[in-house]
C-alpha positions as semicolon CSV with decimal commas, in nm:
position;residue;x (nm);y (nm);z (nm)
1;M;6,537;8,790;11,916
2;S;6,165;8,710;11,849
3;K;6,034;8,358;11,876
4;H;5,978;8,378;11,495
5;S;6,329;8,441;11,415
6;T;6,479;8,186;11,634
7;G;6,253;7,936;11,482
8;K;6,377;8,033;11,125
9;R;6,744;8,017;11,255
10;V;6,676;7,675;11,405
11;L;6,540;7,570;11,096
12;A;6,790;7,692;10,877
13;L;7,070;7,524;11,092
14;A;6,876;7,193;11,076
15;A;6,873;7,212;10,703
16;V;7,247;7,317;10,693
17;A;7,307;6,994;10,933
18;A;7,118;6,771;10,714
19;I;7,280;6,868;10,414
20;F;7,610;6,836;10,559
21;A;7,522;6,485;10,709
22;F;7,412;6,375;10,359
23;L;7,749;6,481;10,214
24;F;7,936;6,286;10,460
25;A;7,707;5,987;10,470
26;Y;7,763;5,938;10,103
27;D;8,133;6,020;10,119
28;F;8,108;6,312;9,892
29;H;8,471;6,440;9,962
30;T;8,637;6,112;9,870
31;Y;8,561;6,180;9,499
32;L;8,764;6,495;9,529
33;N;9,117;6,344;9,501
34;Y;9,373;6,269;9,240
35;E;9,286;5,905;9,230
36;S;8,915;5,968;9,164
37;I;8,957;6,235;8,917
38;S;9,222;6,046;8,735
39;A;8,999;5,740;8,708
40;N;8,702;5,927;8,583
41;Q;8,895;6,148;8,345
42;G;8,761;6,015;8,006
43;R;8,405;6,004;8,137
44;L;8,433;6,366;8,256
45;S;8,610;6,491;7,923
46;A;8,324;6,320;7,740
47;W;8,052;6,470;7,937
48;V;8,200;6,818;7,919
49;A;8,228;6,785;7,534
50;S;7,884;6,657;7,485
51;S;7,726;6,886;7,744
52;P;7,927;7,201;7,777
53;Y;7,697;7,416;7,973
54;I;7,520;7,151;8,207
55;S;7,885;7,049;8,299
56;M;7,993;7,418;8,378
57;G;7,688;7,466;8,576
58;A;7,753;7,142;8,755
59;F;8,118;7,228;8,828
60;I;8,018;7,547;8,968
61;L;7,754;7,417;9,183
62;V;7,994;7,125;9,315
63;Y;8,233;7,409;9,386
64;I;7,999;7,592;9,577
65;I;7,910;7,311;9,804
66;V;8,278;7,219;9,853
67;V;8,367;7,561;9,974
68;A;8,019;7,648;10,167
69;F;8,083;7,308;10,377
70;S;8,462;7,329;10,369
71;L;8,495;6,990;10,250
72;P;8,849;6,900;10,164
73;G;8,913;6,901;9,809
74;A;8,903;7,242;9,673
75;I;9,240;7,213;9,539
76;W;9,163;6,921;9,337
77;M;8,845;7,099;9,196
78;T;9,039;7,373;9,066
79;L;9,310;7,152;8,908
80;T;9,008;6,965;8,759
81;G;8,849;7,280;8,616
82;G;9,180;7,361;8,420
83;L;9,191;6,988;8,309
84;L;8,833;6,974;8,173
85;F;8,797;7,337;8,083
86;G;9,132;7,476;8,018
87;T;9,327;7,758;8,194
88;W;9,077;8,058;8,169
89;L;8,751;7,891;8,137
90;G;8,825;7,643;8,427
91;G;8,970;7,933;8,645
92;G;8,679;8,149;8,581
93;L;8,458;7,867;8,672
94;T;8,630;7,811;8,979
95;V;8,660;8,179;9,083
96;I;8,245;8,213;9,067
97;G;8,205;7,879;9,233
98;A;8,452;7,969;9,520
99;T;8,320;8,319;9,560
100;L;7,957;8,231;9,593
101;G;8,042;7,932;9,832
102;A;8,233;8,186;10,028
103;A;7,930;8,401;10,026
104;L;7,719;8,151;10,177
105;I;7,959;8,086;10,458
106;F;7,967;8,451;10,502
107;L;7,621;8,477;10,523
108;A;7,561;8,194;10,741
109;A;7,816;8,344;10,983
110;R;7,639;8,682;10,997
111;Y;7,273;8,562;11,024
112;L;7,273;8,209;11,151
113;I;7,566;8,117;11,362
114;G;7,750;8,447;11,415
115;D;7,590;8,497;11,782
116;M;7,703;8,132;11,884
117;I;8,063;8,184;11,763
118;R;8,094;8,517;11,941
119;E;7,951;8,359;12,258
120;A;8,185;8,057;12,242
121;T;8,490;8,298;12,191
122;S;8,409;8,572;12,437
123;A;8,600;8,442;12,724
124;P;8,919;8,672;12,760
125;D;9,163;8,370;12,760
126;S;9,004;8,214;12,458
127;K;9,284;8,158;12,192
128;T;8,989;8,160;11,918
129;G;8,858;8,494;12,078
130;Q;9,189;8,650;12,085
131;A;9,257;8,547;11,714
132;L;8,928;8,706;11,618
133;R;9,027;9,037;11,817
134;N;9,334;9,058;11,618
135;F;9,150;8,995;11,307
136;E;8,922;9,296;11,397
137;T;9,204;9,492;11,481
138;A;9,383;9,447;11,148
139;F;9,043;9,468;10,952
140;N;8,952;9,820;11,120
141;R;9,319;9,950;11,018
142;D;9,209;9,914;10,644
143;A;8,944;9,656;10,571
144;T;8,980;9,642;10,189
145;S;9,366;9,602;10,196
146;Y;9,346;9,337;10,477
147;L;9,072;9,119;10,317
148;L;9,236;9,139;9,961
149;V;9,582;9,042;10,111
150;L;9,423;8,750;10,312
151;R;9,294;8,635;9,986
152;L;9,605;8,703;9,762
153;L;9,841;8,525;10,035
154;P;9,633;8,236;10,184
155;I;9,778;8,311;10,539
156;F;9,463;8,164;10,700
157;P;9,234;7,885;10,562
158;F;8,984;8,016;10,315
159;F;8,682;7,932;10,565
160;I;8,850;8,108;10,867
161;V;8,877;8,433;10,639
162;N;8,513;8,372;10,549
163;L;8,365;8,339;10,905
164;G;8,616;8,609;11,023
165;A;8,502;8,879;10,780
166;A;8,138;8,806;10,872
167;L;8,186;8,844;11,262
168;V;8,396;9,172;11,234
169;G;8,125;9,327;11,052
170;A;8,257;9,336;10,689
171;R;8,011;9,477;10,432
172;F;7,886;9,176;10,207
173;S;7,981;9,379;9,890
174;L;8,342;9,456;10,020
175;F;8,385;9,081;10,113
176;F;8,246;8,948;9,772
177;I;8,454;9,202;9,565
178;T;8,781;9,117;9,739
179;T;8,718;8,735;9,747
180;F;8,642;8,740;9,378
181;F;8,940;8,936;9,271
182;G;9,168;8,839;9,547
183;I;9,152;8,476;9,468
184;M;9,211;8,501;9,108
185;P;9,583;8,487;9,077
186;G;9,623;8,169;9,264
187;T;9,325;8,004;9,115
188;F;9,450;8,069;8,763
189;V;9,776;7,930;8,850
190;F;9,642;7,614;8,962
191;A;9,400;7,598;8,676
192;S;9,699;7,644;8,445
193;I;9,864;7,337;8,636
194;G;9,551;7,129;8,581
195;S;9,531;7,207;8,215
196;G;9,889;7,068;8,169
């Protein structure tokens, strides 16, 4: 690896770390819970009514951040999407935000932290390494079906699938499409619950 690409990688990791620190320093994740959403429902609904496009864009952006940084609260975001925008629009905005956030994790794992993760899990007795090898074995049998099933049935945490797919060499387009379509059913169920 050249000095130039190492410098870029370090700079990108520093930027990600700074954003992560900022989010936690200001307790960003504490706003993604039932109490906070209930307390602000009136204000949020009024904002959506007065600024529908800005509020939709903000919702997608917040969802991207939640997923990209694996913050707790994605389920509350999905329910809130249904509450504020209705089942179909709220579900659609959630799918867009979640897919873009997952894509960011995938790309970070592929180009920024993948080598570090592989090195940390390379020991033969590493449980994480063994889990990654099992993931790769199943992935190599039928990549599309495997990724789609992992999205339809959340067997593993969302961020684990994002990282695993990048580390085993999934094509970005395959990852993106299976994420987009695979999360739809569950997302629309939760958005429907949120819409009442």
